[in-house]
XYZ file of C-alpha atoms in Angstrom:
482
model
C 0.000 0.000 0.000
C 2.737 2.430 0.969
C 4.554 1.697 -2.263
C 1.516 2.419 -4.386
C 0.889 5.683 -2.573
C 4.465 6.816 -3.149
C 4.134 6.182 -6.889
C 0.995 8.277 -7.050
C 2.654 11.146 -5.216
C 5.587 11.009 -7.668
C 3.310 11.056 -10.653
C 1.397 14.042 -9.298
C 4.639 15.921 -8.761
C 5.762 15.253 -12.337
C 2.394 16.334 -13.687
C 2.537 19.599 -11.718
C 6.014 20.355 -13.075
C 4.849 19.724 -16.647
C 1.801 21.923 -16.164
C 3.957 24.717 -14.750
C 6.361 24.494 -17.687
C 3.532 24.610 -20.188
C 1.446 27.285 -18.582
C 4.237 29.670 -17.645
C 4.959 30.857 -21.259
C 1.256 31.185 -21.878
C 0.996 33.431 -18.899
C 3.927 35.500 -19.995
C 2.446 35.807 -23.526
C -0.913 36.763 -22.093
C 0.769 39.344 -19.947
C 2.649 40.722 -23.028
C -0.551 40.770 -25.090
C -2.178 42.703 -22.409
C 0.731 45.198 -22.541
C 0.639 45.499 -26.394
C -3.048 45.773 -27.047
C -5.407 43.850 -29.247
C -5.243 45.706 -32.611
C -3.240 44.358 -35.575
C -1.485 46.842 -37.932
C -2.142 46.486 -41.674
C 0.865 45.751 -43.944
C 0.303 46.759 -47.617
C 2.788 45.672 -50.302
C 2.959 47.234 -53.754
C 2.234 45.218 -56.854
C 5.026 44.797 -59.384
C 5.759 48.259 -60.752
C 7.833 49.994 -63.443
C 11.006 52.018 -63.150
C 10.319 55.750 -62.869
C 13.712 57.124 -62.000
C 12.755 57.750 -58.365
C 13.074 55.649 -55.133
C 9.944 53.557 -54.743
C 8.548 52.563 -51.338
C 7.264 49.071 -52.016
C 5.475 48.520 -48.660
C 3.570 50.457 -46.045
C 2.471 49.650 -42.461
C -0.832 51.330 -41.715
C -3.100 51.560 -38.648
C -6.490 49.916 -38.687
C -9.441 51.930 -39.856
C -10.546 54.451 -37.225
C -7.794 53.131 -34.949
C -5.067 55.117 -33.230
C -1.970 56.091 -35.207
C 1.077 53.889 -35.298
C 4.309 54.962 -33.689
C 6.551 55.676 -36.689
C 9.713 54.674 -34.813
C 8.307 51.135 -34.423
C 7.705 50.718 -38.202
C 10.569 48.983 -39.982
C 10.692 48.388 -43.764
C 13.849 47.049 -45.397
C 14.859 45.977 -48.921
C 17.396 43.749 -50.577
C 17.629 42.184 -54.009
C 19.289 41.991 -57.432
C 19.096 44.876 -59.918
C 18.623 44.238 -63.661
C 22.152 45.463 -64.265
C 23.343 42.464 -62.232
C 24.427 44.415 -59.163
C 23.341 43.353 -55.657
C 21.143 45.691 -53.720
C 22.233 45.172 -50.055
C 19.789 45.201 -47.162
C 18.753 48.817 -46.680
C 15.940 50.935 -45.369
C 16.302 53.187 -48.435
C 13.772 52.245 -51.127
C 15.286 51.050 -54.422
C 15.106 53.194 -57.530
C 16.655 50.913 -60.169
C 14.808 48.163 -61.999
C 15.288 44.768 -60.368
C 13.802 42.053 -58.126
C 13.606 42.880 -54.421
C 12.696 41.155 -51.134
C 10.651 43.626 -49.132
C 10.432 43.157 -45.319
C 7.802 45.043 -43.335
C 7.347 44.889 -39.505
C 5.821 46.739 -36.598
C 7.004 46.502 -33.006
C 3.849 46.410 -30.920
C 2.631 49.128 -28.551
C -0.214 49.519 -26.076
C -2.777 49.573 -28.891
C -1.212 47.347 -31.534
C 0.332 43.950 -31.616
C 3.698 43.211 -33.210
C 3.588 42.043 -36.826
C 5.965 41.310 -39.676
C 5.707 40.076 -43.264
C 7.745 39.930 -46.498
C 7.152 39.818 -50.250
C 9.152 39.650 -53.483
C 8.400 42.616 -55.738
C 9.764 43.586 -59.153
C 10.569 47.034 -60.432
C 10.290 46.340 -64.152
C 12.258 48.167 -66.882
C 10.314 50.735 -68.876
C 9.023 49.196 -72.079
C 10.080 51.063 -75.203
C 8.011 50.747 -78.378
C 9.732 50.320 -81.719
C 7.374 52.896 -83.240
C 8.612 55.570 -80.835
C 12.215 55.628 -81.964
C 13.396 58.902 -83.431
C 16.531 60.710 -84.498
C 17.826 64.094 -83.410
C 17.282 65.462 -86.906
C 15.651 64.144 -90.102
C 17.641 61.373 -91.729
C 18.748 62.439 -95.191
C 21.603 61.983 -97.603
C 22.517 63.136 -101.088
C 21.944 60.500 -103.751
C 25.049 58.334 -104.070
C 23.744 55.319 -105.981
C 23.549 52.937 -102.993
C 21.584 52.295 -99.779
C 24.344 52.875 -97.228
C 23.734 55.368 -94.419
C 26.600 57.862 -93.950
C 27.854 58.312 -90.391
C 26.686 61.905 -90.180
C 23.193 61.110 -91.513
C 21.936 59.483 -88.302
C 22.562 61.394 -85.094
C 20.935 61.367 -81.657
C 19.042 58.090 -81.948
C 16.517 57.976 -79.097
C 13.081 56.848 -77.982
C 10.159 58.895 -76.703
C 9.719 56.485 -73.784
C 13.042 57.392 -72.148
C 12.676 59.648 -69.125
C 13.957 63.183 -69.567
C 16.400 62.717 -66.700
C 17.899 59.664 -68.436
C 18.225 60.963 -71.992
C 21.971 61.495 -71.654
C 22.414 58.222 -69.745
C 20.775 55.884 -72.228
C 22.256 55.030 -75.625
C 21.013 52.933 -78.511
C 23.437 50.970 -80.645
C 22.939 48.984 -83.828
C 25.039 46.678 -85.961
C 24.381 48.445 -89.267
C 21.895 50.701 -91.011
C 20.692 50.963 -94.596
C 18.094 52.752 -96.685
C 15.315 50.547 -98.011
C 15.574 52.150 -101.494
C 18.493 53.855 -103.238
C 16.504 56.267 -105.422
C 15.258 59.745 -104.598
C 11.610 59.036 -105.415
C 10.839 55.337 -104.879
C 7.359 53.927 -105.386
C 6.876 53.691 -101.594
C 8.159 56.017 -98.856
C 11.795 55.419 -98.024
C 13.018 54.387 -94.556
C 16.278 53.600 -92.816
C 16.380 50.132 -91.264
C 18.491 49.709 -88.118
C 19.537 46.127 -87.485
C 19.828 44.528 -84.006
C 19.255 47.508 -81.763
C 20.712 47.274 -78.238
C 20.511 49.565 -75.220
C 23.548 50.774 -73.306
C 24.503 53.552 -70.909
C 24.422 54.028 -67.131
C 20.639 53.778 -67.070
C 20.275 51.422 -70.016
C 19.231 48.386 -67.923
C 16.159 50.267 -66.758
C 14.706 50.007 -70.261
C 13.828 47.256 -72.665
C 12.406 47.178 -76.184
C 9.202 45.203 -76.591
C 7.034 43.956 -79.388
C 4.028 46.261 -79.589
C 1.716 43.344 -80.313
C -0.122 42.050 -77.235
C -0.028 38.268 -76.658
C -2.834 36.040 -75.399
C -2.058 37.002 -71.799
C -2.445 40.669 -72.661
C 1.285 41.161 -72.204
C 3.998 42.602 -74.372
C 6.880 40.406 -75.401
C 10.496 41.518 -75.017
C 12.368 41.340 -78.301
C 15.650 39.486 -78.533
C 16.629 40.580 -82.056
C 15.354 44.061 -82.730
C 15.119 45.841 -86.087
C 13.518 49.230 -86.327
C 12.775 51.587 -89.212
C 12.868 55.360 -89.295
C 11.468 57.690 -91.950
C 14.231 58.955 -94.209
C 14.801 60.755 -97.506
C 17.406 60.688 -100.244
C 17.913 64.112 -101.809
C 18.799 64.733 -105.487
C 22.474 65.110 -106.278
C 23.184 68.596 -107.696
C 24.852 68.669 -111.107
C 26.266 71.482 -113.190
C 24.864 72.079 -116.666
C 27.419 73.252 -119.230
C 26.671 75.501 -122.204
C 28.946 75.373 -125.229
C 28.421 78.024 -127.909
C 29.894 78.910 -131.277
C 31.198 81.935 -133.101
C 28.641 83.560 -135.370
C 28.416 86.227 -138.060
C 26.646 89.397 -136.979
C 22.897 89.170 -137.581
C 21.535 92.128 -135.644
C 20.492 90.030 -132.589
C 22.219 88.737 -129.408
C 20.795 85.245 -130.005
C 23.026 82.179 -129.881
C 21.741 79.887 -132.608
C 24.108 76.913 -132.429
C 24.893 75.461 -129.009
C 25.376 72.285 -127.004
C 24.025 71.487 -123.525
C 25.651 68.835 -121.359
C 26.119 67.746 -117.744
C 29.450 67.998 -115.960
C 30.492 64.342 -115.919
C 32.388 64.710 -112.644
C 29.050 65.392 -110.895
C 27.530 62.071 -111.950
C 27.644 58.754 -110.109
C 30.039 56.412 -111.861
C 28.333 54.477 -114.626
C 25.356 56.836 -114.974
C 24.682 59.190 -117.860
C 22.409 62.199 -118.231
C 21.486 64.448 -121.131
C 20.352 68.064 -120.917
C 17.490 69.010 -123.205
C 16.125 72.442 -124.057
C 12.465 73.434 -123.980
C 10.720 75.798 -126.373
C 11.490 78.615 -123.917
C 15.252 78.149 -124.050
C 16.953 81.292 -125.370
C 20.734 81.506 -125.078
C 22.488 84.835 -125.680
C 25.880 86.409 -126.193
C 27.069 88.806 -123.476
C 27.185 88.403 -119.691
C 24.600 87.168 -117.201
C 21.456 89.294 -117.705
C 23.287 91.426 -120.309
C 22.673 90.764 -123.996
C 25.168 91.870 -126.616
C 24.332 91.959 -130.317
C 27.343 93.878 -131.650
C 30.578 92.482 -133.012
C 32.876 91.406 -130.184
C 34.108 88.576 -127.953
C 31.563 87.361 -125.372
C 30.495 84.566 -123.081
C 27.200 82.899 -123.930
C 24.529 82.377 -121.281
C 20.930 81.325 -120.672
C 18.482 81.259 -117.800
C 16.101 78.320 -117.403
C 14.357 76.467 -120.183
C 16.295 73.195 -119.892
C 15.926 69.894 -118.045
C 17.686 66.593 -117.361
C 16.958 63.306 -119.067
C 18.304 59.873 -118.168
C 20.483 57.947 -120.612
C 20.837 54.144 -120.710
C 18.439 53.617 -117.822
C 19.761 56.337 -115.520
C 17.053 57.975 -113.402
C 17.083 61.735 -113.968
C 15.025 62.291 -110.781
C 18.097 61.351 -108.752
C 19.734 64.597 -109.877
C 18.935 68.286 -109.757
C 20.308 71.221 -111.734
C 22.275 73.485 -109.411
C 22.604 76.368 -111.892
C 19.388 77.483 -113.553
C 21.408 80.360 -115.021
C 24.280 78.908 -117.024
C 27.239 80.638 -118.629
C 29.903 79.234 -120.913
C 33.440 78.643 -119.711
C 34.939 80.405 -122.733
C 34.142 83.369 -124.932
C 32.905 83.326 -128.510
C 33.142 85.838 -131.331
C 30.471 87.753 -133.186
C 32.216 88.608 -136.431
C 31.189 91.349 -138.914
C 28.611 90.558 -141.575
C 29.720 91.112 -145.141
C 27.671 93.572 -147.240
C 28.105 94.915 -150.730
C 27.826 98.646 -151.381
C 26.729 99.623 -154.894
C 27.048 103.367 -155.691
C 24.316 105.052 -157.761
C 25.213 107.049 -160.897
C 25.557 110.756 -159.990
C 26.416 113.770 -162.199
C 26.835 117.504 -161.925
C 27.425 120.523 -164.207
C 30.952 121.685 -164.261
C 31.521 124.318 -161.643
C 28.642 123.301 -159.351
C 29.028 121.699 -155.917
C 29.104 117.919 -155.721
C 25.706 116.361 -154.991
C 25.361 113.603 -152.337
C 26.737 110.260 -153.412
C 23.920 107.772 -153.008
C 24.188 104.001 -152.835
C 22.369 100.770 -152.088
C 23.502 98.005 -149.691
C 23.043 94.300 -150.133
C 23.580 91.653 -147.451
C 25.723 88.715 -148.417
C 23.853 85.888 -146.707
C 25.052 82.753 -148.339
C 27.504 83.789 -150.980
C 24.968 82.923 -153.649
C 22.225 85.427 -152.941
C 21.776 88.917 -151.588
C 19.164 90.710 -149.489
C 18.727 94.397 -149.683
C 19.495 96.562 -146.679
C 21.158 96.150 -143.277
C 19.921 94.123 -140.280
C 17.140 95.507 -138.126
C 17.426 99.289 -137.730
C 21.131 99.491 -138.499
C 22.436 102.487 -140.461
C 25.689 103.378 -142.147
C 27.903 106.161 -140.883
C 30.113 108.462 -142.974
C 29.860 108.774 -146.748
C 31.250 107.648 -150.096
C 33.990 109.613 -151.827
C 34.756 110.189 -155.498
C 37.926 110.386 -157.434
C 39.373 113.925 -157.270
C 38.953 116.300 -160.266
C 36.741 119.080 -161.663
C 37.218 118.758 -165.409
C 34.514 117.363 -167.617
C 34.543 113.598 -167.581
C 33.767 110.486 -165.495
C 35.229 109.592 -162.129
C 35.362 106.497 -159.907
C 33.557 106.291 -156.534
C 35.224 104.832 -153.411
C 33.986 103.733 -149.945
C 35.535 106.776 -148.354
C 34.452 107.130 -144.703
C 31.363 104.941 -145.086
C 31.351 102.390 -142.241
C 29.513 100.409 -139.552
C 31.620 98.300 -137.180
C 29.185 95.402 -137.424
C 29.751 95.062 -141.169
C 32.591 94.323 -143.550
C 31.976 96.524 -146.648
C 32.690 95.480 -150.193
C 32.393 98.086 -152.976
C 30.918 96.934 -156.281
C 30.658 98.745 -159.616
C 32.150 102.018 -158.448
C 34.017 102.831 -161.683
C 32.864 105.863 -163.735
C 29.823 106.382 -161.501
C 30.341 110.120 -161.124
C 30.292 112.499 -164.166
C 30.987 116.188 -164.631
C 29.050 117.647 -167.550
C 30.161 120.595 -169.716
C 28.125 123.712 -168.959
C 27.881 124.819 -172.691
C 26.408 121.499 -173.664
C 23.646 121.917 -171.125
C 22.873 125.501 -172.377
C 22.745 124.348 -176.003
C 20.215 121.726 -175.081
C 17.927 124.057 -173.177
C 18.518 127.124 -175.424
C 17.808 125.465 -178.803
C 21.244 126.263 -180.258
C 23.289 123.563 -181.923
C 26.856 123.034 -180.628
C 29.396 120.668 -181.812
C 30.763 118.323 -179.183
C 33.464 117.174 -181.502
C 37.012 116.716 -180.463
C 38.288 120.152 -181.491
C 34.927 122.118 -181.589
C 35.568 123.552 -185.200
C 32.889 121.773 -187.296
C 29.339 123.199 -187.298
C 26.465 120.974 -188.302
C 23.311 122.148 -190.103
C 20.213 121.892 -188.110
C 16.565 121.848 -189.008
C 14.670 125.238 -188.903
C 12.824 125.771 -185.711
C 8.991 125.764 -185.825
C 7.652 129.486 -186.254
C 5.474 129.420 -183.158
C 5.346 133.243 -182.919
C 4.216 133.741 -186.564
C 1.450 131.207 -186.177
C 0.231 132.953 -183.028
C 0.116 136.402 -184.758
C -1.754 134.950 -187.734
C -4.390 133.456 -185.453
C -4.860 136.798 -183.693
C -5.360 138.601 -187.039
C -7.935 136.077 -188.174
C -9.882 136.423 -184.932
C -9.829 140.240 -185.152
C -10.987 140.203 -188.828
C -13.828 137.907 -187.997
C -15.002 140.194 -185.256
C -14.770 143.300 -187.513
C -16.675 141.825 -190.438
C -19.276 140.347 -188.181
C -20.175 143.745 -186.712
C -20.531 145.448 -190.140
C -22.912 142.762 -191.321
C -25.136 143.176 -188.346
C -25.232 146.937 -188.883
C -26.480 146.608 -192.426
C -29.182 144.234 -191.406
C -30.517 146.720 -188.937
């Protein structure tokens, strides 16, 4: 009996010890809960977000609705993780600002109103998604036609994207393996573009961005691109070429017009293997002189023209790939306007011995072809000076010379000037008009018989007498009748 009683006492003692060990922590916890209060703070974590260039608080510890405020010193939020640039973000109370994946720890040390609480969550700050359609260059992409699709280094500057934050513009760069125009011609059938192959992002802030396919997949998400080609609007401008004007010498024709000419393109301005011709329109009028100055007179001049010509492709060359850089063209050398040849034919002129010389008249004939002549000079041209005759005042014939007759635009030839001026003997003229007969023989000694002159005076007197007699006898007859 005593042995059984001792065992029971031992078992009761062990049970009491176990109960004390179990209940003591519960009592302590109950005592602590009584000290901290019954309310539970609310921990709110952010959803995955995008990089914005600023530190981002990814968690908040808030009081319960209509509950007392939390003690800010008892709130503790820390972060650690891996940034997209591969760098480790060490445990810190400072919110991260770079794109990456972070473990966010949030806790509150209890107070009289609130219990202690802690929680954690993995949150991503995603890179900003850049659209391929939002790429742009610092200035329009252009080049002068060069016969190929290559993009010169200076044609594409300041490649960027509208999605990059203003603060990061100088910290984000875009690189590409090579670039080319889609078409080589100035005016292709479809708008031209520059294609940039395999675009990549670099720079201090480059890992905060990624280029995505603008098409949305089945999950309503964009897909990052691994091999990226983009296209930018671009233009190829016509290559300027110089048009050359080649003239010819001409014979003076009273106008400044250049009649025979050649138009061509400076071959050094053309892309190798291409040929162009320059053609004139109906409004093409080249002239002798200087730019905007027309010269019609004999001399040595450049030839020039303004407008009225265009380019045409030869052997398949596209004329639209070129432009004329000199709508006013002038020859590289001078050409001569030489005098026109005319023939001067004096008229026959005479005078009575002792009188003053009359004007020496003439006619002028143009020598156009060597086979025919046209009367007169060109346009309103006139001759200056006068003809001259052979010296002498005795009766006889004299030759006529060009004398001072001239016009610098003409070369004068004298034709048939011999014996064109005559001095007549004064006595011979009197004999003609006075009715006397003079011998014009060699020595003047022989007198020829001449017919009697008609008695005009006698006939007139006879007629008067007849009229008077008729009147007299007529009166007497009338008297007798009365």
